[in-house]
Each structure stands twice: as structure tokens, then as C-alpha cells.
CSV table of C-alpha atoms in Angstrom, one decimal:
chain,number,residue,atom,x,y,z
H,1,UNK,CA,135.6,108.9,90.7
H,2,UNK,CA,136.9,110.5,87.6
H,3,UNK,CA,134.4,108.3,85.6
H,4,UNK,CA,131.6,110.7,86.6
H,5,UNK,CA,132.8,113.5,84.4
H,6,UNK,CA,132.0,111.7,81.2
H,7,UNK,CA,128.2,111.5,81.9
H,8,UNK,CA,125.8,113.4,79.8
H,9,UNK,CA,122.2,114.3,80.5
H,10,UNK,CA,119.6,112.1,78.9
H,11,UNK,CA,117.2,113.3,76.3
H,12,UNK,CA,114.3,113.2,78.8
H,13,UNK,CA,116.3,115.4,81.2
H,14,UNK,CA,117.2,117.9,78.5
H,15,UNK,CA,113.5,118.2,77.7
H,16,UNK,CA,112.8,119.1,81.3
H,17,UNK,CA,115.6,121.6,81.2
H,18,UNK,CA,114.1,123.2,78.1
H,19,UNK,CA,110.9,123.7,80.0
H,20,UNK,CA,112.7,125.3,82.9
H,21,UNK,CA,111.3,128.7,84.0
H,22,UNK,CA,113.1,131.4,85.8
H,23,UNK,CA,111.3,131.3,89.1
H,24,UNK,CA,113.3,133.0,91.9
H,25,UNK,CA,114.5,131.1,94.9
H,26,UNK,CA,115.2,132.0,98.5
H,27,UNK,CA,118.9,132.3,99.0
H,28,UNK,CA,121.3,133.1,101.8
H,29,UNK,CA,123.0,135.6,99.5
H,30,UNK,CA,124.6,136.0,96.2
H,31,UNK,CA,123.5,134.4,92.9
H,32,UNK,CA,122.0,131.0,92.5
H,33,UNK,CA,125.2,129.7,90.8
H,34,UNK,CA,125.9,126.4,92.4
H,35,UNK,CA,129.7,126.6,92.7
H,36,UNK,CA,131.2,128.5,95.6
H,37,UNK,CA,133.5,131.4,94.9
H,38,UNK,CA,136.5,129.3,95.8
H,39,UNK,CA,137.2,125.8,97.0
H,40,UNK,CA,136.6,126.9,100.6
H,41,UNK,CA,132.9,127.4,99.9
H,42,UNK,CA,130.6,124.5,99.4
H,43,UNK,CA,127.1,124.8,98.0
H,44,UNK,CA,123.9,123.1,99.3
H,45,UNK,CA,120.5,123.3,97.6
H,46,UNK,CA,117.4,122.3,99.6
H,47,UNK,CA,113.6,122.5,99.2
H,48,UNK,CA,113.0,124.3,102.5
H,49,UNK,CA,112.5,128.0,101.7
H,50,UNK,CA,110.4,128.3,104.9
H,51,UNK,CA,113.6,128.2,106.9
H,52,UNK,CA,115.4,131.5,106.8
H,53,UNK,CA,119.1,132.3,107.4
H,54,UNK,CA,118.8,132.4,111.2
H,55,UNK,CA,116.7,129.2,111.5
H,56,UNK,CA,117.9,126.0,113.3
H,57,UNK,CA,118.2,124.3,109.9
H,58,UNK,CA,120.5,127.0,108.4
H,59,UNK,CA,122.6,127.0,111.6
H,60,UNK,CA,122.9,123.2,111.3
H,61,UNK,CA,124.2,123.5,107.7
H,62,UNK,CA,126.8,126.1,108.8
H,63,UNK,CA,127.8,124.0,111.8
H,64,UNK,CA,128.5,121.0,109.5
H,65,UNK,CA,130.5,123.3,107.2
H,66,UNK,CA,132.6,124.5,110.1
H,67,UNK,CA,133.3,120.9,111.2
H,68,UNK,CA,134.4,120.1,107.6
H,69,UNK,CA,136.5,123.3,107.5
H,70,UNK,CA,134.5,125.0,104.8
H,71,UNK,CA,131.9,127.8,104.4
H,72,UNK,CA,128.4,126.9,103.3
H,73,UNK,CA,126.5,128.7,100.6
H,74,UNK,CA,122.9,127.6,100.8
H,75,UNK,CA,120.1,128.1,98.3
H,76,UNK,CA,116.5,127.1,99.0
H,77,UNK,CA,114.0,126.4,96.2
H,78,UNK,CA,110.3,125.5,96.2
H,79,UNK,CA,110.1,121.7,95.6
H,80,UNK,CA,108.4,122.2,92.2
H,81,UNK,CA,111.3,124.4,90.9
H,82,UNK,CA,114.2,122.4,92.3
H,83,UNK,CA,114.3,119.5,89.8
H,84,UNK,CA,114.4,121.8,86.8
H,85,UNK,CA,117.1,124.0,88.4
H,86,UNK,CA,119.2,120.9,89.2
H,87,UNK,CA,118.9,119.6,85.6
H,88,UNK,CA,119.9,122.9,84.2
H,89,UNK,CA,122.9,123.3,86.5
H,90,UNK,CA,124.0,119.8,85.7
H,91,UNK,CA,123.9,120.6,82.0
H,92,UNK,CA,126.3,123.5,82.7
H,93,UNK,CA,128.6,121.5,85.0
H,94,UNK,CA,127.4,123.8,87.8
H,95,UNK,CA,125.7,121.4,90.2
H,96,UNK,CA,125.6,122.0,93.9
H,97,UNK,CA,128.0,120.0,96.1
H,98,UNK,CA,125.1,118.7,98.2
H,99,UNK,CA,121.5,118.4,97.0
H,100,UNK,CA,118.5,117.6,99.2
H,101,UNK,CA,115.6,116.6,97.0
H,102,UNK,CA,112.1,115.0,97.3
H,103,UNK,CA,112.5,111.2,97.2
H,104,UNK,CA,110.4,110.5,94.0
H,105,UNK,CA,112.7,112.8,92.1
H,106,UNK,CA,115.9,110.8,92.9
H,107,UNK,CA,115.3,108.2,90.2
H,108,UNK,CA,114.7,110.9,87.6
H,109,UNK,CA,118.0,112.6,88.5
H,110,UNK,CA,119.8,109.3,88.6
H,111,UNK,CA,118.6,108.3,85.2
H,112,UNK,CA,119.7,111.7,83.9
H,113,UNK,CA,123.2,111.0,85.1
H,114,UNK,CA,123.1,113.9,87.6
H,115,UNK,CA,123.8,112.0,90.8
H,116,UNK,CA,126.7,109.9,92.1
H,117,UNK,CA,126.0,106.5,93.7
H,118,UNK,CA,126.7,105.6,97.3
H,119,UNK,CA,129.2,103.0,96.0
H,120,UNK,CA,131.1,105.9,94.4
H,121,UNK,CA,130.7,108.6,97.0
H,122,UNK,CA,131.1,106.2,100.0
H,123,UNK,CA,128.1,107.4,101.9
H,124,UNK,CA,127.2,105.0,104.7
H,125,UNK,CA,123.5,104.1,104.4
H,126,UNK,CA,123.7,101.0,106.7
H,127,UNK,CA,121.5,102.5,109.4
H,128,UNK,CA,118.7,103.6,107.2
H,129,UNK,CA,115.5,101.5,107.2
H,130,UNK,CA,115.6,99.5,103.9
H,131,UNK,CA,112.0,100.4,102.9
H,132,UNK,CA,112.9,104.1,103.1
H,133,UNK,CA,116.2,103.7,101.4
H,134,UNK,CA,114.5,101.9,98.5
H,135,UNK,CA,113.0,105.2,97.4
H,136,UNK,CA,116.4,106.3,96.4
H,137,UNK,CA,117.4,103.1,94.6
H,138,UNK,CA,117.3,102.5,90.8
H,139,UNK,CA,118.8,99.8,88.7
H,140,UNK,CA,120.4,98.1,91.7
H,141,UNK,CA,122.3,101.3,92.8
H,142,UNK,CA,121.6,103.7,95.7
H,143,UNK,CA,121.7,107.5,95.2
H,144,UNK,CA,121.9,109.2,98.5
H,145,UNK,CA,120.4,108.7,101.9
H,146,UNK,CA,117.0,109.7,103.4
H,147,UNK,CA,117.0,112.6,105.8
H,148,UNK,CA,113.6,111.9,107.2
H,149,UNK,CA,110.2,110.5,106.2
H,150,UNK,CA,106.6,111.3,106.5
H,151,UNK,CA,103.6,109.3,105.5
H,152,UNK,CA,99.9,108.9,105.8
H,153,UNK,CA,97.7,107.6,108.6
H,154,UNK,CA,94.1,108.1,109.9
H,155,UNK,CA,93.5,110.9,112.4
H,156,UNK,CA,90.3,110.3,114.4
H,157,UNK,CA,88.1,112.4,116.5
H,158,UNK,CA,87.6,110.6,119.9
H,159,UNK,CA,84.4,112.4,120.8
H,160,UNK,CA,82.7,111.6,117.5
H,161,UNK,CA,83.6,107.9,117.8
H,162,UNK,CA,82.5,107.8,121.4
H,163,UNK,CA,79.1,109.3,120.6
H,164,UNK,CA,78.7,106.8,117.8
H,165,UNK,CA,79.6,103.9,120.0
H,166,UNK,CA,82.7,103.0,118.1
H,167,UNK,CA,85.7,101.4,119.9
H,168,UNK,CA,88.7,102.4,117.8
H,169,UNK,CA,90.5,99.2,118.8
H,170,UNK,CA,87.9,97.2,116.8
H,171,UNK,CA,89.1,98.8,113.6
H,172,UNK,CA,91.4,96.1,112.1
H,173,UNK,CA,90.6,96.0,108.4
H,174,UNK,CA,88.4,97.5,105.7
H,175,UNK,CA,85.3,95.7,106.9
H,176,UNK,CA,85.5,97.0,110.4
H,177,UNK,CA,86.4,100.5,109.3
H,178,UNK,CA,83.4,100.6,107.0
H,179,UNK,CA,81.2,99.4,109.8
H,180,UNK,CA,82.5,102.2,112.0
H,181,UNK,CA,81.7,104.7,109.3
H,182,UNK,CA,78.2,103.4,109.1
H,183,UNK,CA,77.7,103.8,112.9
H,184,UNK,CA,79.1,107.3,112.7
H,185,UNK,CA,76.7,108.3,109.9
H,186,UNK,CA,73.7,106.8,111.8
H,187,UNK,CA,74.7,108.8,114.9
H,188,UNK,CA,74.3,112.0,112.8
H,189,UNK,CA,78.0,112.8,112.2
H,190,UNK,CA,80.3,112.6,109.2
H,191,UNK,CA,82.5,109.7,108.4
H,192,UNK,CA,85.8,110.2,106.6
H,193,UNK,CA,87.5,112.8,104.5
H,194,UNK,CA,90.5,112.5,102.3
H,195,UNK,CA,92.1,114.0,99.1
H,196,UNK,CA,91.2,112.4,95.8
H,197,UNK,CA,92.1,115.5,93.6
H,198,UNK,CA,93.4,114.8,90.1
H,199,UNK,CA,97.0,115.4,90.9
H,200,UNK,CA,99.9,113.5,92.6
H,201,UNK,CA,98.2,114.3,95.9
H,202,UNK,CA,95.2,112.2,94.9
H,203,UNK,CA,97.5,109.3,94.0
H,204,UNK,CA,99.5,109.7,97.2
H,205,UNK,CA,96.3,109.4,99.2
H,206,UNK,CA,94.9,106.4,97.2
H,207,UNK,CA,98.1,104.4,97.4
H,208,UNK,CA,97.6,103.0,100.9
H,209,UNK,CA,94.3,101.6,99.9
H,210,UNK,CA,95.6,100.3,96.6
H,211,UNK,CA,98.7,98.7,98.2
H,212,UNK,CA,96.6,97.6,101.1
H,213,UNK,CA,94.5,95.5,98.8
H,214,UNK,CA,97.6,93.7,97.6
H,215,UNK,CA,97.6,95.4,94.2
H,216,UNK,CA,100.8,96.3,92.3
H,217,UNK,CA,101.4,99.5,90.3
H,218,UNK,CA,102.4,97.5,87.3
H,219,UNK,CA,98.9,96.1,87.1
H,220,UNK,CA,96.4,98.9,87.8
H,221,UNK,CA,93.4,96.9,86.7
H,222,UNK,CA,93.9,93.9,88.9
H,223,UNK,CA,90.9,92.6,91.0
H,224,UNK,CA,92.7,93.9,94.1
H,225,UNK,CA,93.1,97.4,92.7
H,226,UNK,CA,89.5,97.4,91.7
H,227,UNK,CA,88.5,96.5,95.2
H,228,UNK,CA,90.4,99.5,96.6
H,229,UNK,CA,88.7,101.9,94.2
H,230,UNK,CA,85.3,100.3,94.8
H,231,UNK,CA,85.9,100.9,98.6
H,232,UNK,CA,86.3,104.7,98.0
H,233,UNK,CA,83.5,104.8,95.5
H,234,UNK,CA,81.1,103.0,97.8
H,235,UNK,CA,81.9,105.3,100.7
H,236,UNK,CA,80.8,108.3,98.5
H,237,UNK,CA,77.6,106.5,97.4
H,238,UNK,CA,76.7,105.7,100.9
H,239,UNK,CA,77.5,109.1,102.3
H,240,UNK,CA,80.4,107.9,104.5
H,241,UNK,CA,82.7,110.4,102.6
H,242,UNK,CA,81.7,113.7,101.1
H,243,UNK,CA,81.7,114.4,97.4
H,244,UNK,CA,84.1,117.2,98.1
H,245,UNK,CA,87.0,114.7,98.2
H,246,UNK,CA,87.1,114.8,94.4
H,247,UNK,CA,88.5,118.3,94.6
H,248,UNK,CA,90.1,118.2,98.0
H,249,UNK,CA,93.8,118.8,98.5
H,250,UNK,CA,95.3,117.4,101.6
H,251,UNK,CA,95.0,120.9,103.1
H,252,UNK,CA,91.3,121.3,102.3
H,253,UNK,CA,90.6,117.8,103.5
H,254,UNK,CA,92.3,118.7,106.8
H,255,UNK,CA,90.1,121.8,107.1
H,256,UNK,CA,87.0,119.6,106.9
H,257,UNK,CA,88.3,117.4,109.7
H,258,UNK,CA,89.2,120.4,111.8
H,259,UNK,CA,85.5,121.4,111.9
H,260,UNK,CA,85.1,118.6,114.5
H,261,UNK,CA,82.3,116.9,112.5
H,262,UNK,CA,84.3,114.1,111.0
H,263,UNK,CA,85.3,110.8,112.6
H,264,UNK,CA,88.3,110.2,110.4
H,265,UNK,CA,90.7,112.0,108.1
H,266,UNK,CA,93.5,110.5,106.0
H,267,UNK,CA,96.4,112.9,106.4
H,268,UNK,CA,100.1,113.2,107.2
H,269,UNK,CA,102.6,113.7,109.9
H,270,UNK,CA,102.8,117.4,108.8
H,271,UNK,CA,99.4,118.0,110.3
H,272,UNK,CA,100.5,117.1,113.9
H,273,UNK,CA,100.9,120.8,115.0
H,274,UNK,CA,97.4,121.6,113.5
H,275,UNK,CA,96.0,118.6,115.3
H,276,UNK,CA,97.2,119.9,118.6
H,277,UNK,CA,95.5,123.2,117.9
H,278,UNK,CA,92.2,121.6,116.8
H,279,UNK,CA,90.4,122.0,120.1
H,280,UNK,CA,89.2,118.4,120.2
H,281,UNK,CA,90.7,115.1,121.4
H,282,UNK,CA,92.3,113.2,118.6
H,283,UNK,CA,94.1,110.0,118.0
H,284,UNK,CA,96.1,108.4,115.1
H,285,UNK,CA,95.6,105.0,113.6
H,286,UNK,CA,97.8,103.4,110.9
H,287,UNK,CA,95.7,102.8,107.7
H,288,UNK,CA,94.5,99.2,107.8
H,289,UNK,CA,95.0,96.8,104.9
H,290,UNK,CA,92.1,95.0,103.3
H,291,UNK,CA,92.5,91.8,105.3
H,292,UNK,CA,94.1,93.3,108.4
H,293,UNK,CA,97.5,94.7,109.5
H,294,UNK,CA,99.0,98.0,108.5
H,295,UNK,CA,98.8,99.0,104.8
H,296,UNK,CA,101.9,100.3,103.1
H,297,UNK,CA,101.5,104.1,102.8
H,298,UNK,CA,103.8,106.1,100.4
H,299,UNK,CA,106.8,107.7,101.9
H,300,UNK,CA,107.3,111.5,101.7
H,301,UNK,CA,110.5,113.2,102.7
H,302,UNK,CA,113.8,114.0,101.1
H,303,UNK,CA,117.1,112.4,100.2
H,304,UNK,CA,120.5,114.0,100.7
H,305,UNK,CA,122.5,113.3,97.5
H,306,UNK,CA,125.9,114.2,96.0
H,307,UNK,CA,125.6,115.4,92.4
H,308,UNK,CA,128.2,114.7,89.8
H,309,UNK,CA,131.0,117.3,89.7
H,310,UNK,CA,133.5,118.1,87.0
H,311,UNK,CA,136.0,118.7,89.8
H,312,UNK,CA,136.1,115.3,91.5
H,313,UNK,CA,138.3,116.6,94.3
H,314,UNK,CA,135.2,118.1,95.9
H,315,UNK,CA,133.5,114.8,96.7
H,316,UNK,CA,135.5,114.1,99.9
H,317,UNK,CA,134.4,117.2,101.7
H,318,UNK,CA,130.8,117.0,100.3
H,319,UNK,CA,130.6,113.5,101.7
H,320,UNK,CA,131.7,114.8,105.2
H,321,UNK,CA,128.9,117.4,105.0
H,322,UNK,CA,126.3,114.7,104.3
H,323,UNK,CA,127.6,112.4,107.0
H,324,UNK,CA,127.3,115.3,109.5
H,325,UNK,CA,123.8,116.2,108.4
H,326,UNK,CA,122.6,112.6,108.7
H,327,UNK,CA,124.4,111.8,112.0
H,328,UNK,CA,122.2,110.4,114.8
H,329,UNK,CA,122.2,113.7,116.8
H,330,UNK,CA,121.6,115.9,113.8
H,331,UNK,CA,118.9,113.7,112.4
H,332,UNK,CA,117.0,113.9,115.7
H,333,UNK,CA,117.1,117.7,115.7
H,334,UNK,CA,116.3,118.0,112.0
H,335,UNK,CA,113.4,115.6,111.9
H,336,UNK,CA,111.9,117.3,115.0
H,337,UNK,CA,112.1,120.6,113.1
H,338,UNK,CA,110.6,119.1,109.9
H,339,UNK,CA,107.9,117.0,111.6
H,340,UNK,CA,109.5,114.0,110.1
H,341,UNK,CA,110.0,110.4,111.4
H,342,UNK,CA,113.7,109.6,111.3
H,343,UNK,CA,115.0,107.1,108.7
H,344,UNK,CA,116.8,105.0,111.3
H,345,UNK,CA,115.5,102.9,114.2
H,346,UNK,CA,117.9,104.4,116.6
H,347,UNK,CA,116.6,107.9,116.1
H,348,UNK,CA,113.0,106.7,115.8
H,349,UNK,CA,113.3,105.3,119.3
H,350,UNK,CA,114.6,108.6,120.6
H,351,UNK,CA,111.6,110.4,119.0
H,352,UNK,CA,109.0,108.1,120.6
H,353,UNK,CA,110.7,108.3,124.0
H,354,UNK,CA,110.4,112.1,123.7
H,355,UNK,CA,106.9,112.2,122.4
H,356,UNK,CA,104.7,109.1,122.7
H,357,UNK,CA,102.2,110.5,120.1
H,358,UNK,CA,104.8,109.7,117.4
H,359,UNK,CA,104.5,105.9,118.0
H,360,UNK,CA,101.7,105.3,115.4
H,361,UNK,CA,103.6,107.4,112.9
H,362,UNK,CA,106.8,105.4,113.4
H,363,UNK,CA,104.7,102.2,112.8
H,364,UNK,CA,103.2,103.7,109.7
H,365,UNK,CA,106.7,104.7,108.4
H,366,UNK,CA,108.0,101.3,109.0
H,367,UNK,CA,105.3,99.8,106.8
H,368,UNK,CA,105.6,102.6,104.2
H,369,UNK,CA,106.9,102.2,100.6
H,370,UNK,CA,108.6,104.5,98.2
H,371,UNK,CA,106.5,105.4,95.2
H,372,UNK,CA,109.4,104.7,92.8
H,373,UNK,CA,110.4,101.5,94.7
H,374,UNK,CA,110.2,98.1,92.9
H,375,UNK,CA,112.5,99.6,90.3
H,376,UNK,CA,109.6,101.7,88.8
H,377,UNK,CA,111.9,104.7,88.8
H,378,UNK,CA,110.8,107.2,86.1
H,379,UNK,CA,107.8,105.0,85.1
H,380,UNK,CA,106.0,106.1,88.2
H,381,UNK,CA,104.8,109.5,87.1
H,382,UNK,CA,103.0,108.1,84.1
H,383,UNK,CA,101.4,105.3,86.2
H,384,UNK,CA,100.4,107.8,88.9
H,385,UNK,CA,98.7,110.2,86.4
H,386,UNK,CA,96.6,107.3,85.1
H,387,UNK,CA,95.8,106.3,88.6
H,388,UNK,CA,94.5,109.7,89.7
H,389,UNK,CA,92.5,109.9,86.5
H,390,UNK,CA,90.9,106.5,87.2
H,391,UNK,CA,90.1,107.7,90.8
H,392,UNK,CA,88.5,110.8,89.5
H,393,UNK,CA,86.5,108.9,86.9
H,394,UNK,CA,85.1,106.4,89.4
H,395,UNK,CA,84.3,108.8,92.2
H,396,UNK,CA,82.5,111.2,89.8
H,397,UNK,CA,80.4,108.3,88.5
H,398,UNK,CA,81.7,108.6,85.0
H,399,UNK,CA,82.9,105.0,85.0
H,400,UNK,CA,82.8,101.9,87.2
H,401,UNK,CA,86.0,101.2,89.2
H,402,UNK,CA,86.7,98.3,86.9
H,403,UNK,CA,86.3,100.3,83.7
H,404,UNK,CA,88.2,103.2,85.1
H,405,UNK,CA,91.2,101.1,86.0
H,406,UNK,CA,91.1,99.1,82.7
H,407,UNK,CA,91.3,102.4,80.8
H,408,UNK,CA,94.2,103.5,83.1
H,409,UNK,CA,96.2,100.3,82.5
H,410,UNK,CA,95.6,100.6,78.7
H,411,UNK,CA,96.9,104.2,78.8
H,412,UNK,CA,100.1,103.2,80.7
H,413,UNK,CA,100.8,100.4,78.2
């Protein structure tokens, strides 16, 4: 593994480093220097500042350290800060031993030469579902292993659908979903809410419909892509969805659904606890594809990775830590804590056996797709930006879906 030490950060990575700000992170103590004080201390960086030192997550990290015979020094950053911190640390040969990072960022860090491959670090990824593992693959190589996944589906209000005479089992495709929305509106209730804000959240929520049409991210202006944007645009025109979706985040969209007035809301696994507190009977339906079946929704969730180290002797123990964190027993406990669907069929089956309400989420995750999959890698952010701009343009009425997506494709080129 000595070959890792010769890598240098790419120019793009150095640009990101130059923009790094000094935002503070939550830490279990000491400075945010990645290296431990001695070889008996191993550093782990994660994007879970919500979990304090005494949490189940922190205790799991310490437990895996004990099994490997080392102490753990953990630092937690907000997701938005973590990438810049990692790139800066890599420039200084001060990377953490183990890095847990949002899956779309993996290809950025891999291209920058920050991460080791699973061929090099010997991580076993054989149990991970291939569609989830793909989010951490770039140029034919795999960089880390998924710790868990979340994705999008349709929450529905059973009382609203019943009052409108809608049988949820009849919803198989876009045509039947739109027909259900029409019935709901005629019954005096509201149809569907989602997030179409001009950020990554907007792209994240549009992707199931875009992919569900059969469209590809390399061709934003295809007839299939146009049909997906026209679907959303028509829903607004007909009053099936509110104009507020243009500014909705996934949080404000959920707040609309939580009023009890809406039949459907597109949202994620992370809202399950809020759904239980909603005060009304709800269900979950995988997002239908245009012609039927489940649409591919984008995967959220993190990868556990091993950054490049100047001291290559650290890899063996770091690999033991990751293997411990992603073992079957620990994945089950961790993904329950994070409200994630596990990345392996074995643990997914345990989750559904313990909580039958997770079944539609497991189905959605099995159909899901990484945003950087299909070897898009670092091209994805530029494509995504043009996608959300096209969605905003069409939903606001500034351009037709066709013209909005044509402009988006031209901008990507």
C-alpha cells in the first residue's frame, strides 16, 4: 500500500480547500487534528454531530476501538463542512483513519486522491446491495462501503384517500396517481406536496420522476425527461400540488403534509418518527414509475471509507474498525438509530421482521440509485444544478418544460 503516499490533491480539490472556512465541529475532546496522539489512538470523522459522547453511536465507535485494541478519537462535523475539512487535512497528510461521508461526496474525494480503494484496503463489500455500493464507485474502483441508506417514497393520508374514494392499491403508475389526485381535489382536499426548491434538495426530489420516466442524467432534454417535468408542471396548473413547492424544502413540505389536509407527500425515511406523531393514519407507497413498477429514487446515506495515510502501517487497524462498524449486528443497531435501511439483504430482513412498516422503504431502497452512479462522479453536481434550475423555471411558468430542459442541457455541455 506504499503507493498511496505519492498521491497529490487535484487542482479542483485544492480550489475547494482554498474556500474552506473555519467552522467549528463537535468533538469528543481535543483539537480537530486528525492524527491520534500516538499509534494507540485512531481517529474517526463522521457527519453526526447530533450524537453526543454518551450516545449509542459514540459507544459503538469506542467498542469497535476496544476490539481492535486501540482508543478512538472521534470528531463530528456538519455534512456541509466535512468535505472541505477532509480535503484540507489530506493536503496536510493529516487525514482521519476512518471517514464516514455522504455518498455523493465519495467520487469527489476519490478523484482528489484522498481515499484508498477497497482493492487496496481489503474491505469486504460482498454483502452490500450492488445498487447502493455503486454510489461509492468511480472509474471501475470502489471506495468504501455503505453504512446505511435512506431514500424517497410517498407518504399518504389514509383518511383523505378514503373520503375521496381512492383505493391506494389502484395507484400503479403516473396516470393512476394523477387520477387519484383529481379525485382528492374534487373531494375538497389537497393533493400532493413535495420539495422543488432551487437546491440539491429539489433535484433529489425530482429524480424519482425523472428516472421513473426512463430519462438519463446525461440527456436532460430527452422526451422522457420532458414528460417528468411536464407531470409536475401540470400538477401545479391543475391545483393538485401547491405553488409553495417551488420554495419548499423537504422539511417545509413535510409540515404541509402534517396538517392532515394532503393526500400525499414525497419525503424520506427520516420522517418516520414524525409520521408516527402526526395524529392521523398514514401509509407509505414506493414512487411509481411512468409506466408502472417502482421508480428508482436517489439514495441518501453515508459511506465508511479509509483515507490515504502517509503512515501505511495504520491501514490494518483502520480496516478492522470499519469491518466492526459494518458487521451484521452493528449495522442493525446503527441503522435503527439513524432511521436508515441497511445496505445488506440480511440486515434488511431483520429490520422488516422487527418493524413491518419498514417493508415499503426496503422495497424503495432496493430500487434506488446513487446520484453519482453510471460513472457520473464529479459531473453530477453540475448536472444537478441545471436540473433544479430547469424545474424552477418550468414550475414558475417562466419556460415550458421542453425549453427549460433544453437550456439545462446546453448549460451542462
